[in-house]
Coordinates of C-alpha atoms in Angstrom, one line a residue:
X857 CA 60.3 37.0 58.7
X858 CA 58.8 34.9 55.9
X859 CA 55.6 34.5 57.9
X860 CA 55.4 38.2 58.3
X861 CA 55.7 38.7 54.6
X862 CA 53.0 36.2 53.7
X863 CA 50.4 37.1 56.3
X864 CA 49.2 40.4 54.8
X865 CA 49.0 38.6 51.4
X866 CA 46.8 35.9 52.8
X867 CA 44.6 38.3 54.8
X868 CA 44.1 40.5 51.6
X869 CA 43.0 37.5 49.6
X870 CA 40.9 35.4 51.9
X871 CA 39.3 38.1 54.1
X872 CA 36.2 36.7 55.9
X873 CA 32.8 37.9 54.7
X874 CA 31.3 40.8 56.6
X875 CA 28.5 40.0 59.0
X876 CA 25.1 40.5 57.2
X877 CA 23.6 42.4 60.2
X878 CA 26.2 45.2 60.3
X879 CA 24.4 48.6 60.0
X880 CA 24.9 50.4 56.7
X881 CA 26.0 54.0 56.7
X882 CA 23.4 56.6 55.8
X883 CA 23.5 57.6 52.1
X884 CA 25.7 60.7 51.6
X885 CA 25.6 62.8 48.5
X886 CA 28.8 64.1 46.8
X887 CA 29.1 66.6 44.0
X888 CA 29.7 65.1 40.6
X889 CA 30.6 66.9 37.5
X890 CA 28.2 66.3 34.6
X891 CA 28.9 67.7 31.2
X892 CA 26.2 69.0 28.8
X893 CA 26.8 70.3 25.3
X894 CA 24.7 72.5 23.0
X895 CA 25.1 73.1 19.3
X896 CA 23.2 73.6 16.1
X897 CA 20.7 70.9 16.9
X898 CA 19.8 72.9 20.0
X899 CA 19.1 76.1 18.3
X900 CA 22.5 77.7 18.1
X901 CA 24.0 79.0 14.8
X902 CA 27.0 77.3 13.3
X903 CA 30.5 78.7 13.9
X904 CA 30.5 78.5 17.7
X905 CA 29.7 81.0 20.4
X906 CA 31.5 84.4 20.7
X907 CA 30.4 85.7 24.1
X908 CA 28.8 84.4 27.3
X909 CA 26.9 86.5 29.9
X910 CA 24.7 85.7 32.9
X911 CA 21.1 87.2 33.0
X912 CA 21.1 90.1 35.4
X913 CA 17.8 89.0 37.0
X914 CA 17.9 85.2 37.0
X915 CA 21.6 84.4 36.6
X916 CA 20.7 82.2 33.6
X917 CA 23.2 82.1 30.7
X918 CA 23.0 84.0 27.5
X919 CA 25.3 83.6 24.6
X920 CA 26.2 85.8 21.6
X921 CA 26.6 83.7 18.4
X922 CA 26.3 84.5 14.8
X923 CA 25.6 88.2 15.5
X924 CA 22.7 87.5 17.8
X925 CA 21.9 86.9 21.5
X926 CA 20.3 83.6 22.6
X927 CA 18.8 82.5 25.9
X928 CA 18.2 78.9 27.1
X929 CA 14.6 77.7 27.5
X930 CA 13.8 74.1 28.2
X931 CA 17.3 73.0 26.9
X932 CA 16.8 74.9 23.6
X933 CA 18.5 78.2 22.7
X934 CA 16.0 80.9 21.6
X935 CA 17.0 84.2 20.0
X936 CA 16.2 87.2 22.3
X937 CA 14.0 90.1 21.2
X938 CA 16.9 92.5 21.7
X939 CA 18.7 91.0 18.7
X940 CA 15.8 89.7 16.6
X941 CA 16.7 89.7 13.0
X942 CA 20.4 90.0 13.6
X943 CA 22.6 92.7 15.1
X944 CA 23.8 95.6 12.8
X945 CA 27.5 95.3 12.2
X946 CA 28.2 98.7 13.7
X947 CA 26.1 98.4 16.9
X948 CA 25.9 96.0 19.8
X949 CA 22.9 95.5 22.1
X950 CA 23.3 94.7 25.8
X951 CA 20.3 93.8 28.1
X952 CA 20.5 95.4 31.6
X953 CA 18.5 94.4 34.6
X954 CA 15.2 96.2 34.7
X955 CA 16.1 98.5 31.9
X956 CA 15.8 98.8 28.2
X957 CA 18.7 97.3 26.1
X958 CA 21.7 99.6 25.7
X959 CA 23.2 99.9 22.2
X960 CA 26.9 100.4 22.1
X961 CA 28.3 101.9 18.8
X962 CA 30.9 99.2 18.2
X963 CA 31.1 96.3 15.7
X964 CA 30.0 93.0 17.4
X965 CA 33.1 91.3 16.1
X966 CA 35.3 93.7 18.3
X967 CA 33.5 92.8 21.6
X968 CA 35.5 90.6 23.8
X969 CA 33.4 90.6 27.0
X970 CA 30.0 91.7 28.4
X971 CA 29.0 91.8 32.0
X972 CA 25.4 93.0 32.4
X973 CA 24.9 92.0 36.0
X974 CA 26.1 93.6 39.3
X975 CA 26.5 97.2 40.3
X976 CA 29.1 98.0 37.6
X977 CA 27.9 96.5 34.3
X978 CA 30.4 97.0 31.4
X979 CA 31.3 96.0 27.9
X980 CA 34.9 95.5 26.7
X981 CA 36.2 95.6 23.1
X982 CA 39.8 94.9 22.1
X983 CA 40.6 98.6 22.4
X984 CA 38.1 100.2 24.9
X985 CA 36.1 99.6 28.1
X986 CA 32.6 101.0 28.3
X987 CA 30.7 101.5 31.6
X988 CA 27.0 100.8 31.3
X989 CA 26.1 101.8 34.9
X990 CA 24.2 104.9 33.8
X991 CA 22.1 103.0 31.3
X992 CA 24.2 104.3 28.3
X993 CA 27.7 103.5 27.2
X994 CA 30.5 105.7 28.6
X995 CA 34.1 105.1 27.3
X996 CA 36.7 104.9 30.1
X997 CA 39.7 106.0 28.0
X998 CA 41.8 102.8 27.7
X999 CA 45.3 103.7 26.3
X1000 CA 45.8 103.3 22.6
X1001 CA 47.8 100.2 21.7
X1002 CA 47.4 97.3 24.2
X1003 CA 44.7 94.8 23.4
X1004 CA 42.2 94.1 26.1
X1005 CA 41.8 90.4 27.0
X1006 CA 39.4 90.4 30.0
X1007 CA 37.9 92.8 32.6
X1008 CA 36.8 92.1 36.2
X1009 CA 35.4 94.3 39.0
X1010 CA 36.7 94.0 42.5
X1011 CA 34.3 93.7 45.5
X1012 CA 34.9 97.4 46.2
X1013 CA 34.1 98.4 42.6
X1014 CA 37.6 98.8 41.1
X1015 CA 37.8 97.9 37.5
X1016 CA 40.7 95.6 36.5
X1017 CA 41.9 94.8 33.0
X1018 CA 44.0 92.0 31.7
X1019 CA 45.7 93.1 28.5
X1020 CA 48.6 92.6 26.2
X1021 CA 50.4 95.2 28.3
X1022 CA 49.9 93.4 31.6
X1023 CA 47.4 93.8 34.4
X1024 CA 45.9 97.2 35.1
X1025 CA 43.3 98.8 37.4
X1026 CA 41.3 102.0 37.2
X1027 CA 42.1 104.4 40.1
X1028 CA 40.9 108.0 40.2
X1029 CA 39.8 108.0 36.6
X1030 CA 43.2 106.8 35.4
X1031 CA 44.8 103.4 34.6
X1032 CA 47.5 102.1 36.9
X1033 CA 49.6 99.0 36.1
X1034 CA 49.8 96.3 38.8
X1035 CA 53.3 95.0 39.3
X1036 CA 53.8 91.7 41.0
X1037 CA 57.1 90.1 42.0
X1038 CA 57.3 86.5 43.1
X1039 CA 60.4 87.0 45.2
X1040 CA 62.6 85.1 42.8
X1041 CA 63.5 88.0 40.7
X1042 CA 60.6 87.4 38.3
X1043 CA 58.0 90.1 37.6
X1044 CA 54.5 88.8 36.8
X1045 CA 51.6 90.6 35.1
X1046 CA 53.9 93.1 33.4
X1047 CA 53.0 91.9 29.9
X1048 CA 50.4 89.8 28.1
X1049 CA 47.9 89.1 31.0
X1050 CA 45.4 86.6 29.6
X1051 CA 42.6 86.6 32.2
X1052 CA 41.5 88.2 35.4
X1053 CA 38.8 87.5 38.0
X1054 CA 37.9 88.0 41.7
X1055 CA 36.9 84.9 43.6
X1056 CA 34.1 84.6 46.2
X1057 CA 36.6 85.6 48.9
X1058 CA 37.5 88.8 47.1
X1059 CA 40.9 87.5 46.1
X1060 CA 42.4 88.8 42.8
X1061 CA 43.4 86.1 40.3
X1062 CA 45.2 86.7 37.0
X1063 CA 46.5 84.4 34.3
X1064 CA 49.6 84.6 32.1
X1065 CA 51.7 82.3 30.0
X1066 CA 53.9 81.9 33.0
X1067 CA 51.0 80.6 35.1
X1068 CA 48.3 81.9 37.4
X1069 CA 48.6 84.0 40.5
X1070 CA 46.3 84.8 43.5
X1071 CA 46.5 87.7 45.9
X1072 CA 45.7 86.0 49.2
X1073 CA 45.6 87.7 52.6
X1074 CA 49.1 86.3 53.4
X1075 CA 50.5 87.6 50.1
X1076 CA 50.7 86.5 46.5
X1077 CA 50.6 82.8 45.5
X1078 CA 52.0 81.6 42.2
X1079 CA 51.1 78.4 40.3
X1080 CA 53.0 77.0 37.5
X1081 CA 53.3 73.6 35.8
X1082 CA 55.4 72.3 38.6
X1083 CA 52.5 73.1 41.0
X1084 CA 50.0 71.1 39.0
X1085 CA 48.8 73.7 36.5
X1086 CA 48.0 71.6 33.4
X1087 CA 48.0 74.3 30.6
X1088 CA 48.9 77.9 30.1
X1089 CA 47.4 79.2 26.8
X1090 CA 44.6 81.0 28.7
X1091 CA 41.5 82.8 27.2
X1092 CA 40.0 84.0 30.5
X1093 CA 39.0 83.3 34.1
X1094 CA 35.7 83.1 36.1
X1095 CA 35.0 82.6 39.7
X1096 CA 32.3 80.5 41.3
X1097 CA 30.3 80.9 44.5
X1098 CA 32.3 78.6 46.7
X1099 CA 35.9 79.8 46.2
X1100 CA 36.5 77.9 43.0
X1101 CA 38.0 79.5 40.0
X1102 CA 37.7 78.3 36.4
X1103 CA 40.2 79.1 33.6
X1104 CA 39.5 78.9 29.9
X1105 CA 42.2 77.9 27.5
X1106 CA 42.6 77.1 23.9
X1107 CA 42.9 73.5 24.9
X1108 CA 40.2 72.9 27.4
X1109 CA 39.2 74.3 30.8
X1110 CA 40.8 74.2 34.3
X1111 CA 39.1 74.3 37.7
X1112 CA 40.9 75.3 40.9
X1113 CA 39.0 74.0 43.9
X1114 CA 41.1 75.7 46.6
X1115 CA 43.6 72.9 46.8
X1116 CA 44.1 71.2 43.3
X1117 CA 43.7 71.9 39.6
X1118 CA 41.3 69.8 37.6
X1119 CA 41.7 69.6 33.8
X1120 CA 38.6 69.3 31.6
X1121 CA 39.6 68.8 28.0
X1122 CA 38.2 67.0 25.0
X1123 CA 34.6 66.1 23.9
X1124 CA 34.1 64.2 27.1
X1125 CA 33.7 67.6 28.7
X1126 CA 33.4 70.4 26.1
X1127 CA 31.9 70.9 22.6
X1128 CA 35.3 72.1 21.5
X1129 CA 38.7 72.6 23.1
X1130 CA 38.9 76.3 22.3
X1131 CA 37.1 78.0 25.2
X1132 CA 36.4 81.6 24.1
X1133 CA 34.7 82.8 27.2
X1134 CA 33.3 81.3 30.5
X1135 CA 31.1 82.1 33.5
X1136 CA 30.0 80.4 36.6
X1137 CA 26.4 80.7 37.8
X1138 CA 25.0 81.0 41.3
X1139 CA 24.7 77.2 41.6
X1140 CA 28.3 76.6 40.7
X1141 CA 27.7 75.4 37.2
X1142 CA 30.4 76.4 34.8
X1143 CA 29.3 77.6 31.3
X1144 CA 31.6 77.8 28.3
X1145 CA 31.4 79.6 24.9
X1146 CA 33.5 77.5 22.6
X1147 CA 34.3 77.3 18.9
X1148 CA 31.9 74.3 18.7
X1149 CA 29.0 75.6 20.7
X1150 CA 28.1 76.1 24.3
X1151 CA 29.1 73.7 27.1
X1152 CA 28.1 73.4 30.8
X1153 CA 29.8 71.4 33.5
X1154 CA 27.2 71.0 36.2
X1155 CA 27.8 70.3 39.8
X1156 CA 25.2 67.6 40.6
X1157 CA 24.7 66.1 44.1
X1158 CA 24.6 62.3 43.8
X1159 CA 25.1 59.4 46.1
X1160 CA 27.7 56.8 45.3
X1161 CA 24.9 54.2 44.8
X1162 CA 23.2 56.5 42.3
X1163 CA 26.5 57.0 40.5
X1164 CA 27.1 53.3 40.4
X1165 CA 23.7 52.6 38.9
X1166 CA 24.4 55.1 36.2
X1167 CA 27.6 53.3 35.2
X1168 CA 25.9 49.9 35.5
X1169 CA 23.3 51.1 33.0
X1170 CA 26.1 52.3 30.7
X1171 CA 28.0 49.0 31.0
X1172 CA 24.8 47.0 30.2
X1173 CA 24.0 49.2 27.2
X1174 CA 27.3 49.8 25.6
X1175 CA 30.0 47.5 27.0
X1176 CA 28.9 43.9 27.8
X1177 CA 29.6 41.5 25.0
X1178 CA 28.1 38.0 24.2
X1179 CA 25.5 36.3 26.2
X1180 CA 28.2 35.8 28.9
X1181 CA 28.5 39.6 29.4
X1182 CA 32.3 40.0 29.0
X1183 CA 33.4 43.5 30.1
X1184 CA 36.3 45.2 28.3
X1185 CA 36.8 48.2 26.1
X1186 CA 34.3 49.3 23.5
X1187 CA 35.6 51.4 20.6
X1188 CA 33.5 54.2 19.2
X1189 CA 32.9 54.2 15.5
X1190 CA 32.0 57.9 15.7
X1191 CA 33.9 60.3 18.0
X1192 CA 32.0 61.1 21.2
X1193 CA 29.0 59.1 20.2
X1194 CA 28.2 56.4 22.7
X1195 CA 25.6 54.9 20.5
X1196 CA 28.3 53.9 18.1
X1197 CA 30.1 51.8 20.8
X1198 CA 31.4 48.5 19.3
X1199 CA 32.5 46.1 22.0
X1200 CA 35.0 43.6 20.6
X1201 CA 37.3 41.0 22.0
X1202 CA 40.5 42.0 23.8
X1203 CA 43.5 40.2 25.1
X1204 CA 42.3 41.0 28.6
X1205 CA 38.6 40.1 28.6
X1206 CA 39.2 37.7 31.5
X1207 CA 41.0 40.3 33.6
X1208 CA 38.7 43.2 33.0
X1209 CA 35.6 41.1 33.5
X1210 CA 37.0 39.8 36.7
X1211 CA 37.7 43.3 38.0
X1212 CA 34.1 44.3 37.2
X1213 CA 32.9 41.1 38.9
X1214 CA 35.0 41.8 42.0
X1215 CA 33.2 45.1 42.4
X1216 CA 29.8 43.3 42.2
X1217 CA 30.9 40.9 44.9
X1218 CA 31.8 43.7 47.2
X1219 CA 28.5 45.5 46.4
X1220 CA 26.5 42.4 47.2
X1221 CA 28.4 41.8 50.4
X1222 CA 27.6 45.4 51.5
X1223 CA 24.1 45.9 50.2
X1224 CA 22.7 42.4 49.6
X1225 CA 21.3 43.8 46.3
X1226 CA 19.9 41.0 44.1
X1227 CA 21.1 43.0 41.1
X1228 CA 24.7 42.8 42.3
X1229 CA 24.4 39.1 43.0
X1230 CA 23.0 38.5 39.5
X1231 CA 25.9 40.5 37.9
X1232 CA 28.5 38.7 40.0
X1233 CA 27.0 35.3 39.1
X1234 CA 27.1 36.3 35.4
X1235 CA 30.8 37.1 35.7
X1236 CA 31.5 33.8 37.3
X1237 CA 29.9 32.0 34.5
X1238 CA 31.8 34.1 32.0
X1239 CA 35.2 33.3 33.6
X1240 CA 34.2 29.6 34.0
X1241 CA 33.4 29.5 30.3
X1242 CA 36.9 30.7 29.5
X1243 CA 38.1 27.5 31.1
X1244 CA 35.5 25.1 29.7
X1245 CA 35.6 26.4 26.1
X1246 CA 39.2 25.3 25.7
X1247 CA 38.5 21.6 26.3
X1248 CA 37.3 18.9 23.9
X1249 CA 38.4 20.5 20.6
X1250 CA 41.3 19.9 18.3
X1251 CA 43.7 21.2 19.3
X1252 CA 43.1 21.5 23.1
X1253 CA 45.4 22.4 26.0
X1254 CA 45.7 20.4 29.2
X1255 CA 42.7 20.5 31.7
X1256 CA 42.4 23.7 33.7
X1257 CA 43.8 26.1 31.1
X1258 CA 41.8 29.3 30.6
X1259 CA 41.4 31.3 27.3
X1260 CA 42.1 35.0 27.0
X1261 CA 38.8 35.6 25.3
X1262 CA 36.3 34.3 22.8
X1263 CA 34.6 35.5 19.6
X1264 CA 31.8 34.0 17.6
X1265 CA 32.8 31.9 14.5
X1266 CA 30.5 34.1 12.5
X1267 CA 33.1 36.9 12.8
X1268 CA 36.1 37.1 10.5
X1269 CA 38.7 34.3 11.2
X1270 CA 41.3 36.0 13.4
X1271 CA 43.9 33.4 12.4
X1272 CA 44.2 34.8 8.9
X1273 CA 47.6 36.5 8.7
X1274 CA 48.3 36.0 12.4
X1275 CA 51.3 33.7 12.0
X1276 CA 53.2 36.3 9.9
X1277 CA 52.5 38.9 12.6
X1278 CA 53.8 36.6 15.3
X1279 CA 56.9 35.8 13.3
X1280 CA 57.6 39.5 13.0
X1281 CA 57.0 40.0 16.7
X1282 CA 59.4 37.2 17.5
X1283 CA 62.2 39.2 15.9
X1284 CA 61.7 41.8 18.6
X1285 CA 61.0 39.4 21.4
X1286 CA 62.9 36.1 21.4
X1287 CA 60.4 34.5 23.8
X1288 CA 57.4 35.4 21.7
X1289 CA 55.5 32.4 20.4
X1290 CA 54.8 31.9 16.7
X1291 CA 52.4 29.0 16.2
X1292 CA 49.1 28.0 14.7
X1293 CA 46.3 28.3 15.5
X1294 CA 46.5 31.2 18.0
X1295 CA 42.7 31.1 17.9
X1296 CA 41.5 27.4 18.0
X1297 CA 37.8 26.6 17.5
X1298 CA 35.7 25.3 20.4
X1299 CA 34.5 21.7 20.4
X1300 CA 30.9 22.8 19.5
X1301 CA 32.3 24.9 16.6
X1302 CA 30.6 28.0 17.9
X1303 CA 33.6 30.0 19.2
X1304 CA 37.1 31.0 18.4
X1305 CA 39.0 31.1 21.7
X1306 CA 42.3 33.0 22.1
X1307 CA 45.3 31.1 23.4
X1308 CA 48.7 32.2 24.8
X1309 CA 47.0 33.4 28.0
X1310 CA 49.1 35.7 30.2
X1311 CA 49.8 36.1 33.9
X1312 CA 47.6 39.2 34.2
X1313 CA 44.6 37.2 33.0
X1314 CA 45.2 34.7 35.8
X1315 CA 45.6 37.5 38.3
X1316 CA 42.1 38.6 37.4
X1317 CA 40.7 35.1 37.7
X1318 CA 42.3 34.4 41.1
X1319 CA 41.3 37.8 42.4
X1320 CA 37.6 37.2 41.6
X1321 CA 37.1 33.6 42.7
X1322 CA 37.6 33.9 46.5
X1323 CA 35.5 37.0 46.6
X1324 CA 32.7 35.2 44.7
X1325 CA 33.1 32.1 46.9
X1326 CA 33.0 34.1 50.2
X1327 CA 30.5 36.8 49.5
X1328 CA 28.1 35.6 46.8
X1329 CA 28.1 31.8 46.4
X1330 CA 25.6 30.5 49.0
X1331 CA 24.5 26.9 48.1
X1332 CA 26.7 23.9 48.2
X1333 CA 26.4 23.5 44.5
X1334 CA 27.4 27.1 43.8
X1335 CA 30.5 26.7 46.0
X1336 CA 31.5 23.4 44.4
X1337 CA 31.4 25.1 41.0
X1338 CA 34.0 27.6 42.2
X1339 CA 36.1 24.9 43.8
X1340 CA 36.2 22.9 40.5
X1341 CA 37.4 25.9 38.5
X1342 CA 40.1 26.9 41.0
X1343 CA 41.2 23.4 41.6
X1344 CA 41.6 22.6 37.9
X1345 CA 43.5 25.7 37.1
X1346 CA 45.8 25.5 40.1
X1347 CA 46.5 21.8 39.6
X1348 CA 47.4 22.6 35.9
X1349 CA 50.0 25.1 37.1
X1350 CA 51.5 22.7 39.6
X1351 CA 51.5 19.7 37.2
X1352 CA 53.4 21.7 34.6
X1353 CA 56.2 23.0 36.8
X1354 CA 54.4 26.3 37.7
X1355 CA 53.7 27.2 34.1
X1356 CA 50.5 27.6 32.1
X1357 CA 50.9 25.2 29.2
X1358 CA 49.1 25.9 25.9
X1359 CA 47.7 23.5 23.3
X1360 CA 51.2 23.2 21.7
X1361 CA 52.5 21.6 24.8
X1362 CA 54.7 24.6 25.7
X1363 CA 54.2 27.4 28.3
X1364 CA 52.5 30.6 27.2
X1365 CA 54.7 33.7 26.7
X1366 CA 53.8 35.2 30.0
X1367 CA 52.4 32.3 32.1
X1368 CA 55.7 31.4 33.8
X1369 CA 56.1 31.1 37.5
X1370 CA 58.8 28.4 37.7
X1371 CA 61.8 28.8 40.0
X1372 CA 64.2 27.9 37.2
X1373 CA 62.9 30.8 35.1
X1374 CA 62.3 33.5 37.7
X1375 CA 65.4 32.8 39.8
X1376 CA 67.9 31.4 37.3
X1377 CA 67.1 32.8 33.8
X1378 CA 68.3 36.3 33.2
X1379 CA 65.5 36.9 30.7
X1380 CA 62.9 36.6 33.5
X1381 CA 64.4 38.7 36.3
X1382 CA 62.0 41.6 35.5
X1383 CA 59.0 39.4 36.3
X1384 CA 60.6 37.8 39.4
X1385 CA 58.8 39.8 42.0
X1386 CA 55.4 40.0 40.5
X1387 CA 55.2 36.4 39.3
X1388 CA 56.4 35.2 42.7
X1389 CA 53.7 37.2 44.3
X1390 CA 51.2 35.9 41.8
X1391 CA 51.8 32.2 42.3
X1392 CA 51.8 32.5 46.1
X1393 CA 48.5 34.3 45.8
X1394 CA 47.1 31.6 43.5
X1395 CA 48.1 28.9 46.0
X1396 CA 46.6 30.8 48.9
X1397 CA 43.3 31.2 47.0
X1398 CA 43.3 27.5 46.1
X1399 CA 43.9 26.5 49.7
X1400 CA 41.1 28.7 50.9
X1401 CA 38.5 27.8 48.4
X1402 CA 39.2 24.0 48.2
X1403 CA 40.2 23.4 51.8
X1404 CA 43.0 21.2 50.6
X1405 CA 46.2 21.6 52.6
X1406 CA 48.4 20.5 49.7
X1407 CA 48.4 24.1 48.2
X1408 CA 49.8 25.5 51.4
X1409 CA 52.5 22.9 51.3
X1410 CA 53.5 23.8 47.8
X1411 CA 53.5 27.4 48.7
X1412 CA 55.8 26.7 51.6
X1413 CA 58.2 24.8 49.3
X1414 CA 58.4 27.8 47.0
X1415 CA 59.2 30.0 50.0
X1416 CA 61.6 27.8 51.8
X1417 CA 63.5 26.2 48.9
X1418 CA 63.3 28.9 46.2
X1419 CA 63.2 32.2 48.1
X1420 CA 59.8 33.4 46.8
X1421 CA 59.1 35.4 50.0
X1422 CA 62.5 37.1 49.5
X1423 CA 61.6 37.8 45.9
X1424 CA 58.6 39.9 47.1
X1425 CA 60.9 42.4 48.8
X1426 CA 61.4 43.8 45.3
X1427 CA 57.9 43.3 43.9
X1428 CA 58.1 45.2 40.7
X1429 CA 60.9 46.6 38.5
X1430 CA 60.3 50.4 38.1
X1431 CA 61.7 52.5 35.3
X1432 CA 60.6 55.9 36.5
X1433 CA 57.5 58.1 36.3
X1434 CA 55.6 57.7 33.0
X1435 CA 57.1 54.3 32.2
X1436 CA 53.7 52.6 32.4
X1437 CA 52.1 49.9 34.6
X1438 CA 53.5 51.5 37.8

């Protein structure tokens, strides 16, 4: 039983390299979502966009903002001749396909929607719907009282209205309410319908505070929060050419792809979270009129290799830190402005850099790309440096110890005020260490290096080293450099009773893998499964990389005498969904 438990672990860690002559699959493109944002700098007036329409001839977007219509030309918004000089407050112009603009005698501020394309062009205000099919506005007699939210035309030409009084359709020159029951005693669409649209299959969709509903051939389908719907404060709906449906809200946009909902919120995706109107063009690109300008989420075909190169360029430009190229988070000094990225040290520089490097090892094993090999080699040197920088100074930990991270001595001294912080933390965590210096200086006095290294840092190191050894390191000298680092770190752990010992001669707060702690100290039971798995993994890596059988013998002792394989049967303490680090 113990062998069965250990075998998958060893296979996962020391998988043999793939043959170099295996054929590579043909590149395949996948649709990626790419966000573009337009504002004042792109020709739009301040104050956001009120309306969004698609050009009847080309399908290109047009927006109404600041009392004027604008069209997009070469990524710049240009005011259209129909609204040159501004729109009179009591009239509203609409451009129709192949015809002169139609002027509707309503204040522009009252207009909630324009659809100038298709067989049934229309304009909707808060209190009336106007047909523009005859080339002039014709009021359709919406009842007095309910506010109109959105209008949509079915494939057979029926006009549907989402209003504060529910969902209606126009039949035989009259308005008829659509009543929908979900079979659970709940009536939908009877009040405050917030959006309506017909998808490319002709299915009716509507949105309310309760959720969204779709009239499918087999009957009505209802979607609520429990079904994955992320938000319900809707401002409208729009259908795309491939069955997808977008929903605008006051807190972002939502895309239904036929199976799942996808939430697009924040400046990563939109100029502003308040989506006032939306439309989807013939290519499937979604356009948004927001309180902060116009946004587009483009569906762009891209191979995984092209996507990877995009992110590699982003990492090189904004993320990598120091000449060693450490990879961790980079905080933005200005919201949504990548050029303000400020990469600094973090507690997990070793872990995140190792994860990045592991990807480069896999990339090189698959593609034999010199760039991937170069990046993987840079990561190895960065992780090796975290071990070497700790040695020779005063104070210094035992040989093999690895630092969390480094920062140049030209930066502010991170030790200032740190002891008081640690003493305060110690009141909350009795095992927390309060000592000085938490950031010793390197022997060459060029670096502060951070001590009290944790188990997740070692997980990163040990995950990366066998991959680099198997897939990237080719010469005897390259492989020996890997052996040295792995041997020194693993021997350190064994020599100090399966703990990572710091420059103060004591184990770090989280670098504890000892049986007396994991199996016989109640304060460590939560870490028992993960740390048992970690130390067995470390020993497996060391045995594979160095070829020394002693590491397998030590691993067997932990399994046979201390039950570490049994510990793996409960690998992680779970505290329920949302509890973090699941």
